[in-house]
Tab-separated table of C-alpha atoms in Angstrom:
chain	number	residue	atom	x	y	z
A	1	MET	CA	-18.659	3.812	-18.509
A	2	LYS	CA	-16.286	6.746	-18.379
A	3	ILE	CA	-14.377	6.717	-15.094
A	4	LEU	CA	-12.072	9.351	-13.602
A	5	LEU	CA	-9.512	8.265	-11.020
A	6	VAL	CA	-8.319	11.089	-8.761
A	7	SER	CA	-5.234	10.796	-6.564
A	8	LEU	CA	-2.963	12.964	-4.442
A	9	GLY	CA	0.691	13.292	-5.351
A	10	GLU	CA	2.369	12.547	-8.639
A	11	HIS	CA	2.032	9.363	-10.660
A	12	PRO	CA	3.647	7.078	-11.593
A	13	ALA	CA	5.340	6.683	-8.214
A	14	PRO	CA	6.515	3.907	-5.890
A	15	GLY	CA	3.964	2.461	-3.482
A	16	GLY	CA	0.682	0.644	-3.164
A	17	VAL	CA	-1.606	3.490	-4.258
A	18	ASP	CA	0.153	3.751	-7.607
A	19	THR	CA	-0.069	-0.021	-8.075
A	20	TYR	CA	-3.770	0.132	-7.208
A	21	ILE	CA	-4.382	2.818	-9.831
A	22	ARG	CA	-2.577	0.785	-12.511
A	23	MET	CA	-4.610	-2.296	-11.634
A	24	VAL	CA	-7.903	-0.344	-11.754
A	25	GLU	CA	-6.965	1.044	-15.161
A	26	LYS	CA	-6.012	-2.378	-16.499
A	27	ALA	CA	-8.981	-4.278	-15.034
A	28	LEU	CA	-11.609	-1.795	-16.225
A	29	THR	CA	-10.067	-1.113	-19.619
A	30	ALA	CA	-10.169	-4.864	-20.249
A	31	ARG	CA	-13.912	-4.714	-19.535
A	32	GLY	CA	-14.430	-1.983	-22.158
A	33	HIS	CA	-14.503	1.096	-19.932
A	34	ASP	CA	-12.745	4.427	-20.488
A	35	VAL	CA	-10.461	5.217	-17.543
A	36	ASN	CA	-8.455	8.399	-16.949
A	37	LEU	CA	-6.322	9.721	-14.087
A	38	LEU	CA	-6.156	13.184	-12.561
A	39	CYS	CA	-3.344	13.760	-10.064
A	40	TYR	CA	-0.834	16.375	-8.968
A	41	SER	CA	1.225	15.608	-12.086
A	42	ASN	CA	-1.455	17.462	-14.081
A	43	ILE	CA	-0.807	20.751	-12.303
A	44	ASN	CA	1.407	22.039	-15.116
A	45	MET	CA	-1.611	21.925	-17.439
A	46	LEU	CA	-3.207	24.783	-15.508
A	47	PRO	CA	-3.040	28.364	-16.821
A	48	PRO	CA	-0.482	30.784	-15.282
A	49	GLU	CA	-3.106	32.570	-13.189
A	50	SER	CA	-4.084	29.278	-11.479
A	51	LEU	CA	-0.440	28.424	-10.784
A	52	THR	CA	0.011	31.879	-9.270
A	53	LYS	CA	-3.020	31.316	-7.010
A	54	ILE	CA	-1.576	27.994	-5.840
A	55	LYS	CA	1.825	29.574	-5.131
A	56	ASN	CA	0.245	32.455	-3.221
A	57	TYR	CA	-1.820	30.026	-1.166
A	58	HIS	CA	1.310	28.016	-0.360
A	59	ASP	CA	3.070	31.198	0.784
A	60	LEU	CA	0.067	32.062	2.958
A	61	LEU	CA	0.024	28.592	4.543
A	62	ASN	CA	3.710	28.829	5.364
A	63	LYS	CA	3.324	32.313	6.803
A	64	GLN	CA	0.383	31.389	9.021
A	65	LEU	CA	1.142	27.790	9.965
A	66	ASP	CA	4.884	27.057	9.684
A	67	GLY	CA	6.145	25.922	13.068
A	68	LYS	CA	2.608	25.671	14.456
A	69	VAL	CA	1.428	22.484	12.726
A	70	PRO	CA	3.254	19.480	11.185
A	71	LYS	CA	4.808	20.254	7.796
A	72	MET	CA	2.904	17.378	6.199
A	73	LEU	CA	-0.349	19.070	7.150
A	74	ILE	CA	0.696	22.159	5.187
A	75	ASN	CA	1.545	19.932	2.227
A	76	LEU	CA	-1.836	18.192	2.348
A	77	GLU	CA	-3.695	21.503	2.541
A	78	LEU	CA	-1.726	22.730	-0.473
A	79	GLN	CA	-2.707	19.555	-2.336
A	80	ARG	CA	-6.360	20.150	-1.442
A	81	PHE	CA	-6.222	23.680	-2.836
A	82	ALA	CA	-4.338	22.607	-5.982
A	83	HIS	CA	-6.767	19.757	-6.709
A	84	LYS	CA	-9.709	22.106	-6.342
A	85	GLU	CA	-8.095	24.434	-8.869
A	86	MET	CA	-7.571	21.532	-11.278
A	87	MET	CA	-11.039	20.052	-10.896
A	88	SER	CA	-12.601	23.496	-11.324
A	89	TYR	CA	-10.514	24.332	-14.393
A	90	PHE	CA	-10.919	21.049	-16.296
A	91	ASP	CA	-14.380	20.134	-17.581
A	92	LEU	CA	-15.060	16.736	-16.012
A	93	THR	CA	-18.832	16.679	-16.515
A	94	SER	CA	-18.657	13.868	-19.099
A	95	TYR	CA	-17.533	11.297	-16.517
A	96	ASP	CA	-20.042	8.766	-15.209
A	97	VAL	CA	-18.130	8.091	-11.988
A	98	ILE	CA	-15.280	9.675	-10.048
A	99	HIS	CA	-13.144	7.230	-8.068
A	100	SER	CA	-11.070	9.043	-5.448
A	101	GLN	CA	-7.985	7.624	-3.719
A	102	SER	CA	-7.905	9.913	-0.662
A	103	GLY	CA	-10.154	11.825	1.698
A	104	ILE	CA	-8.882	15.134	0.373
A	105	THR	CA	-9.689	14.382	-3.258
A	106	SER	CA	-13.064	12.947	-2.189
A	107	ARG	CA	-13.985	16.229	-0.525
A	108	VAL	CA	-12.835	18.285	-3.511
A	109	ALA	CA	-14.648	16.067	-6.029
A	110	LYS	CA	-17.947	16.258	-4.141
A	111	GLU	CA	-17.643	20.034	-3.706
A	112	VAL	CA	-16.901	20.716	-7.385
A	113	TYR	CA	-19.019	17.955	-8.980
A	114	PRO	CA	-21.763	17.113	-6.459
A	115	ASN	CA	-23.926	15.373	-9.077
A	116	ILE	CA	-21.332	12.883	-10.320
A	117	PRO	CA	-21.373	9.599	-8.344
A	118	LEU	CA	-18.302	9.406	-6.118
A	119	VAL	CA	-16.499	6.265	-4.983
A	120	GLY	CA	-13.637	6.553	-2.498
A	121	THR	CA	-11.018	3.929	-1.711
A	122	ILE	CA	-9.416	4.093	1.741
A	123	HIS	CA	-5.788	3.006	1.450
A	124	SER	CA	-4.784	3.847	5.022
A	125	CYS	CA	-5.827	5.638	8.198
A	126	LEU	CA	-4.032	8.993	8.205
A	127	PHE	CA	-4.264	9.254	11.996
A	128	THR	CA	-2.227	6.053	12.326
A	129	GLU	CA	0.012	6.777	9.351
A	130	SER	CA	0.952	10.213	10.695
A	131	LEU	CA	2.324	8.610	13.856
A	132	TYR	CA	4.243	5.781	12.156
A	133	GLU	CA	5.675	8.047	9.459
A	134	GLY	CA	6.715	10.724	11.946
A	135	TRP	CA	4.487	13.454	10.473
A	136	ALA	CA	2.959	13.843	13.940
A	137	GLN	CA	5.051	13.717	17.094
A	138	ASN	CA	2.184	12.720	19.384
A	139	SER	CA	-1.517	11.814	19.374
A	140	THR	CA	-2.529	15.470	19.728
A	141	GLU	CA	-0.803	16.315	16.446
A	142	ALA	CA	-2.152	13.118	14.886
A	143	GLU	CA	-5.692	14.357	15.610
A	144	LEU	CA	-5.055	17.114	13.065
A	145	PHE	CA	-4.820	14.416	10.377
A	146	ARG	CA	-7.997	12.634	11.472
A	147	ARG	CA	-10.134	15.208	9.628
A	148	TYR	CA	-8.908	13.678	6.360
A	149	ASP	CA	-10.117	10.271	7.538
A	150	TYR	CA	-13.556	11.861	8.072
A	151	PHE	CA	-13.395	13.236	4.524
A	152	ALA	CA	-12.616	9.731	3.206
A	153	VAL	CA	-15.677	8.265	4.922
A	154	ASN	CA	-18.261	11.039	4.697
A	155	TYR	CA	-17.923	12.516	1.196
A	156	PRO	CA	-18.077	9.446	-1.139
A	157	ASP	CA	-21.354	7.765	-2.050
A	158	LYS	CA	-19.595	4.412	-1.700
A	159	VAL	CA	-16.492	3.710	0.396
A	160	ILE	CA	-14.159	0.873	-0.546
A	161	SER	CA	-11.905	-0.795	2.017
A	162	ILE	CA	-9.017	-2.821	0.624
A	163	SER	CA	-9.143	-5.199	3.587
A	164	SER	CA	-11.759	-6.772	5.819
A	165	ILE	CA	-9.592	-5.818	8.811
A	166	GLN	CA	-10.130	-2.167	9.717
A	167	ASP	CA	-7.556	-0.006	11.483
A	168	GLU	CA	-8.842	0.499	15.029
A	169	ASN	CA	-8.191	4.236	14.673
A	170	MET	CA	-10.200	4.587	11.458
A	171	VAL	CA	-13.459	6.502	11.403
A	172	THR	CA	-16.442	4.130	11.357
A	173	ILE	CA	-17.787	3.558	7.851
A	174	PRO	CA	-21.620	3.364	7.607
A	175	LYS	CA	-22.656	-0.153	6.562
A	176	GLU	CA	-24.949	1.063	3.789
A	177	LYS	CA	-22.082	2.671	1.869
A	178	HIS	CA	-19.253	0.279	2.775
A	179	GLU	CA	-17.767	-2.195	0.262
A	180	ILE	CA	-14.730	-4.455	0.699
A	181	VAL	CA	-12.744	-5.003	-2.487
A	182	TYR	CA	-9.370	-6.689	-2.181
A	183	ASN	CA	-6.489	-5.285	-4.171
A	184	ALA	CA	-5.518	-7.204	-7.294
A	185	ILE	CA	-2.463	-7.996	-9.376
A	186	ASP	CA	-1.915	-9.017	-12.968
A	187	ILE	CA	-1.174	-12.668	-12.260
A	188	GLU	CA	0.028	-13.328	-15.822
A	189	ARG	CA	3.102	-11.145	-15.220
A	190	PHE	CA	4.477	-13.425	-12.512
A	191	ASN	CA	6.544	-16.536	-13.007
A	192	PRO	CA	6.613	-19.006	-10.093
A	193	ASN	CA	9.870	-20.708	-11.037
A	194	GLN	CA	10.901	-24.115	-9.764
A	195	LYS	CA	12.691	-23.433	-6.503
A	196	SER	CA	16.340	-24.272	-5.952
A	197	LYS	CA	17.352	-27.496	-4.239
A	198	GLY	CA	20.187	-25.898	-2.304
A	199	ILE	CA	20.203	-23.057	0.169
A	200	VAL	CA	16.796	-21.610	1.122
A	201	ARG	CA	16.348	-18.156	-0.397
A	202	ILE	CA	14.289	-15.593	1.509
A	203	ALA	CA	13.201	-12.176	0.264
A	204	THR	CA	11.490	-9.060	1.555
A	205	SER	CA	10.808	-5.758	-0.178
A	206	GLY	CA	9.532	-2.308	0.643
A	207	LEU	CA	10.407	1.093	1.987
A	208	LEU	CA	12.880	0.731	4.857
A	209	VAL	CA	10.890	2.530	7.535
A	210	TYR	CA	10.002	1.698	11.143
A	211	ARG	CA	6.399	0.648	10.482
A	212	LYS	CA	7.563	-2.075	8.076
A	213	GLY	CA	9.307	-3.908	10.942
A	214	TYR	CA	12.567	-4.879	9.244
A	215	ASP	CA	14.373	-4.392	12.548
A	216	LEU	CA	12.181	-7.189	13.949
A	217	LEU	CA	13.148	-9.440	11.058
A	218	LEU	CA	16.869	-8.961	11.658
A	219	LYS	CA	16.428	-9.595	15.388
A	220	ALA	CA	14.645	-12.841	14.522
A	221	LEU	CA	17.511	-13.886	12.252
A	222	ALA	CA	19.966	-13.183	15.066
A	223	GLN	CA	18.249	-16.036	16.925
A	224	LEU	CA	18.940	-18.392	14.010
A	225	ARG	CA	22.734	-18.247	13.867
A	226	ASP	CA	22.872	-22.042	13.875
A	227	LEU	CA	21.145	-21.921	10.459
A	228	ASN	CA	23.388	-19.280	8.851
A	229	ASP	CA	24.659	-21.770	6.286
A	230	GLU	CA	21.169	-22.950	5.328
A	231	TYR	CA	19.541	-19.721	4.126
A	232	GLU	CA	20.145	-16.233	2.728
A	233	LEU	CA	17.966	-13.127	2.945
A	234	SER	CA	17.663	-10.469	0.241
A	235	ILE	CA	16.220	-7.069	1.163
A	236	PHE	CA	14.932	-5.029	-1.785
A	237	GLY	CA	14.275	-1.389	-0.997
A	238	ASN	CA	15.736	1.725	0.517
A	239	GLY	CA	14.737	4.250	3.149
A	240	PRO	CA	15.664	6.054	6.353
A	241	GLU	CA	16.245	2.833	8.330
A	242	TYR	CA	18.885	1.553	5.886
A	243	GLU	CA	22.049	2.495	7.810
A	244	LYS	CA	20.728	1.151	11.105
A	245	LEU	CA	19.606	-2.130	9.542
A	246	LEU	CA	22.871	-2.577	7.652
A	247	SER	CA	24.910	-1.916	10.793
A	248	TYR	CA	22.893	-4.457	12.812
A	249	SER	CA	23.253	-7.046	10.072
A	250	ILE	CA	27.037	-6.651	9.910
A	251	GLN	CA	27.495	-6.644	13.687
A	252	ASN	CA	25.522	-9.863	14.030
A	253	LYS	CA	27.112	-11.515	10.970
A	254	LEU	CA	23.751	-12.257	9.359
A	255	PRO	CA	23.522	-13.776	5.848
A	256	VAL	CA	21.714	-10.705	4.518
A	257	THR	CA	22.205	-8.762	1.278
A	258	PHE	CA	20.795	-5.254	0.827
A	259	HIS	CA	19.987	-4.712	-2.852
A	260	GLY	CA	18.571	-1.189	-2.516
A	261	TYR	CA	15.700	0.035	-4.636
A	262	ILE	CA	15.185	-1.817	-7.915
A	263	GLU	CA	12.648	-1.206	-10.668
A	264	ARG	CA	9.315	-2.964	-10.309
A	265	GLU	CA	9.753	-5.096	-13.430
A	266	ARG	CA	13.081	-6.411	-12.205
A	267	LEU	CA	11.667	-7.170	-8.753
A	268	ILE	CA	8.835	-9.159	-10.304
A	269	SER	CA	11.317	-11.254	-12.262
A	270	GLU	CA	13.529	-11.733	-9.198
A	271	LEU	CA	10.789	-12.909	-6.814
A	272	GLY	CA	10.265	-16.129	-8.748
A	273	ASN	CA	13.699	-17.300	-7.623
A	274	TYR	CA	12.908	-17.180	-3.898
A	275	ASP	CA	11.366	-19.752	-1.556
A	276	ILE	CA	10.026	-17.563	1.274
A	277	PHE	CA	8.823	-13.972	1.516
A	278	ILE	CA	8.634	-12.185	4.874
A	279	GLN	CA	6.501	-9.125	5.694
A	280	PRO	CA	7.125	-8.201	9.359
A	281	SER	CA	5.090	-4.958	9.379
A	282	ARG	CA	3.876	-3.285	12.544
A	283	THR	CA	0.934	-1.966	10.512
A	284	GLU	CA	-0.109	-2.789	6.939
A	285	PRO	CA	-3.378	-1.747	5.242
A	286	PHE	CA	-3.022	-4.477	2.595
A	287	GLY	CA	0.496	-5.461	1.501
A	288	TYR	CA	0.806	-5.713	-2.297
A	289	SER	CA	4.301	-7.129	-1.944
A	290	VAL	CA	2.899	-10.251	-0.272
A	291	THR	CA	0.333	-10.805	-3.044
A	292	GLU	CA	3.072	-10.483	-5.652
A	293	ALA	CA	5.357	-12.814	-3.727
A	294	MET	CA	2.662	-15.494	-3.517
A	295	ALA	CA	2.011	-15.144	-7.253
A	296	SER	CA	5.739	-15.747	-7.697
A	297	GLY	CA	5.557	-19.001	-5.758
A	298	CYS	CA	6.959	-17.743	-2.452
A	299	VAL	CA	5.581	-18.939	0.889
A	300	PRO	CA	4.683	-15.869	2.996
A	301	ILE	CA	5.510	-15.274	6.647
A	302	CYS	CA	3.611	-12.185	7.817
A	303	SER	CA	2.712	-10.288	10.935
A	304	LYS	CA	-0.920	-10.648	11.931
A	305	VAL	CA	-1.991	-7.125	10.973
A	306	GLY	CA	-4.376	-5.462	8.519
A	307	GLY	CA	-4.853	-6.900	5.055
A	308	LEU	CA	-2.080	-9.451	5.510
A	309	GLN	CA	-4.695	-11.507	7.370
A	310	ASP	CA	-6.899	-11.484	4.249
A	311	GLN	CA	-4.050	-12.976	2.240
A	312	VAL	CA	-2.390	-15.476	4.556
A	313	ILE	CA	-4.250	-18.324	6.232
A	314	HIS	CA	-2.005	-19.624	8.997
A	315	LEU	CA	-0.556	-23.091	8.283
A	316	TYR	CA	-2.496	-23.245	4.984
A	317	ASN	CA	-0.752	-20.976	2.502
A	318	GLY	CA	1.746	-19.372	4.877
A	319	LEU	CA	2.470	-18.439	8.471
A	320	LEU	CA	1.277	-15.557	10.649
A	321	PHE	CA	2.925	-14.276	13.821
A	322	GLU	CA	1.763	-11.767	16.409
A	323	PRO	CA	2.999	-8.269	15.487
A	324	GLY	CA	6.268	-7.431	17.195
A	325	ASN	CA	6.804	-10.990	18.486
A	326	VAL	CA	10.410	-11.714	17.463
A	327	ARG	CA	10.384	-15.223	18.930
A	328	GLN	CA	7.318	-16.263	16.910
A	329	LEU	CA	8.852	-14.822	13.754
A	330	SER	CA	12.114	-16.651	14.413
A	331	ASP	CA	10.292	-19.944	15.020
A	332	SER	CA	8.268	-19.486	11.818
A	333	ILE	CA	11.403	-18.935	9.745
A	334	ARG	CA	13.072	-21.982	11.296
A	335	LEU	CA	10.017	-24.148	10.580
A	336	LEU	CA	9.994	-23.316	6.858
A	337	ILE	CA	13.760	-23.530	6.421
A	338	LYS	CA	13.829	-27.022	7.918
A	339	ASN	CA	10.646	-28.368	6.318
A	340	LYS	CA	10.781	-28.460	2.537
A	341	ASP	CA	7.614	-30.548	2.184
A	342	LEU	CA	5.625	-27.993	4.158
A	343	ARG	CA	7.052	-25.211	1.987
A	344	ASN	CA	6.004	-26.997	-1.192
A	345	LYS	CA	2.450	-27.603	0.072
A	346	MET	CA	2.029	-23.996	1.179
A	347	ARG	CA	3.501	-22.762	-2.089
A	348	GLU	CA	0.769	-24.492	-4.087
A	349	LYS	CA	-1.937	-23.150	-1.768
A	350	ALA	CA	-0.492	-19.629	-2.009
A	351	LEU	CA	-0.778	-19.755	-5.794
A	352	GLU	CA	-4.395	-20.958	-5.511
A	353	VAL	CA	-5.346	-18.176	-3.081
A	354	VAL	CA	-3.943	-15.476	-5.362
A	355	LYS	CA	-5.890	-16.771	-8.367
A	356	GLN	CA	-9.146	-17.084	-6.419
A	357	LYS	CA	-9.097	-13.801	-4.468
A	358	PHE	CA	-6.729	-11.300	-6.080
A	359	SER	CA	-7.083	-11.631	-9.854
A	360	LEU	CA	-7.830	-8.680	-12.134
A	361	SER	CA	-11.024	-10.316	-13.394
A	362	VAL	CA	-12.516	-10.562	-9.886
A	363	PHE	CA	-11.313	-7.040	-9.061
A	364	GLY	CA	-12.733	-5.490	-12.235
A	365	GLU	CA	-16.130	-7.133	-11.827
A	366	ARG	CA	-16.469	-5.912	-8.235
A	367	LEU	CA	-15.604	-2.316	-9.174
A	368	GLU	CA	-17.909	-2.385	-12.191
A	369	ASN	CA	-20.832	-3.519	-10.031
A	370	ILE	CA	-20.182	-0.756	-7.477
A	371	TYR	CA	-20.036	1.937	-10.150
A	372	SER	CA	-23.185	0.632	-11.840
A	373	SER	CA	-25.129	0.691	-8.577
A	374	LEU	CA	-24.552	4.456	-8.347
A	375	ILE	CA	-25.461	5.420	-11.905
């Protein structure tokens, strides 16, 4: 098959959508398929007259909507217009399937190429995301983003969810077109090293934003001052919450090191040296970082939200705590720091779960079957 992936924004880029695209490419190429990507990075391949149209449309949006709607909404509408220009300019009729990564690109693909089977993966609920990311200041503004969630559900012929746990704000997906396909990782790239016999090493990684819940993690550690000599926490990532988190850590004398953003390859090599990985998110569609941590031999402690519940089975291959519950998180950390045997048992189960549920071979086969059913 010849498959076209379509995504908003530029790629490569940090984040789960980019990782998803790379895993789709790798899994399907290994199965003999031809996979290509169309994204905003391709805009410079358009002729000057198309670029002028896009610029003029951007100017019009700013003139009519600036100050009246969230700025992100203007950006998304610009992306919709630009992707329609690209998909209209390039001849994509040779593709057997288009696999879209957003509601906007799903709408554009179906409008321009209505006869090519369309699969759409839902990576997040934009209504919810707009509130957590600060694009919308209230639920009224967030409703403006919900239309893109409708696009993501209504335009594709098949809709893929990356988790069995749906965001309560997400538009209902009709059963006849709904498929659940867990995200995957290239397990062979990870090295679950033998863990150290000394101090317990804990890691977390991601964009330092409110929805990721790193403030909750530091508050939990503040309740474990009696264990300060028994563990250390490394935070990999950067973001708008950095200064606040650093200040709290220093004030409370926590054994925490902020490493900032590091390249993906280096992070993968680093994770194998840690015992525990914590994902304290307030919301999380899937959580690639947890999958990668388990493949590296870390025991996960995660909030009981979204796709984290598809990855972590409480007291089997890790621990779950109620979202926002600092006391439960603190107790979970204490339990694993003090119980090496439990850590070792969960570590082995975590490695088994990754191989059984999140391998590229399983991922590729599921996607291949979905595409084939539409052709």
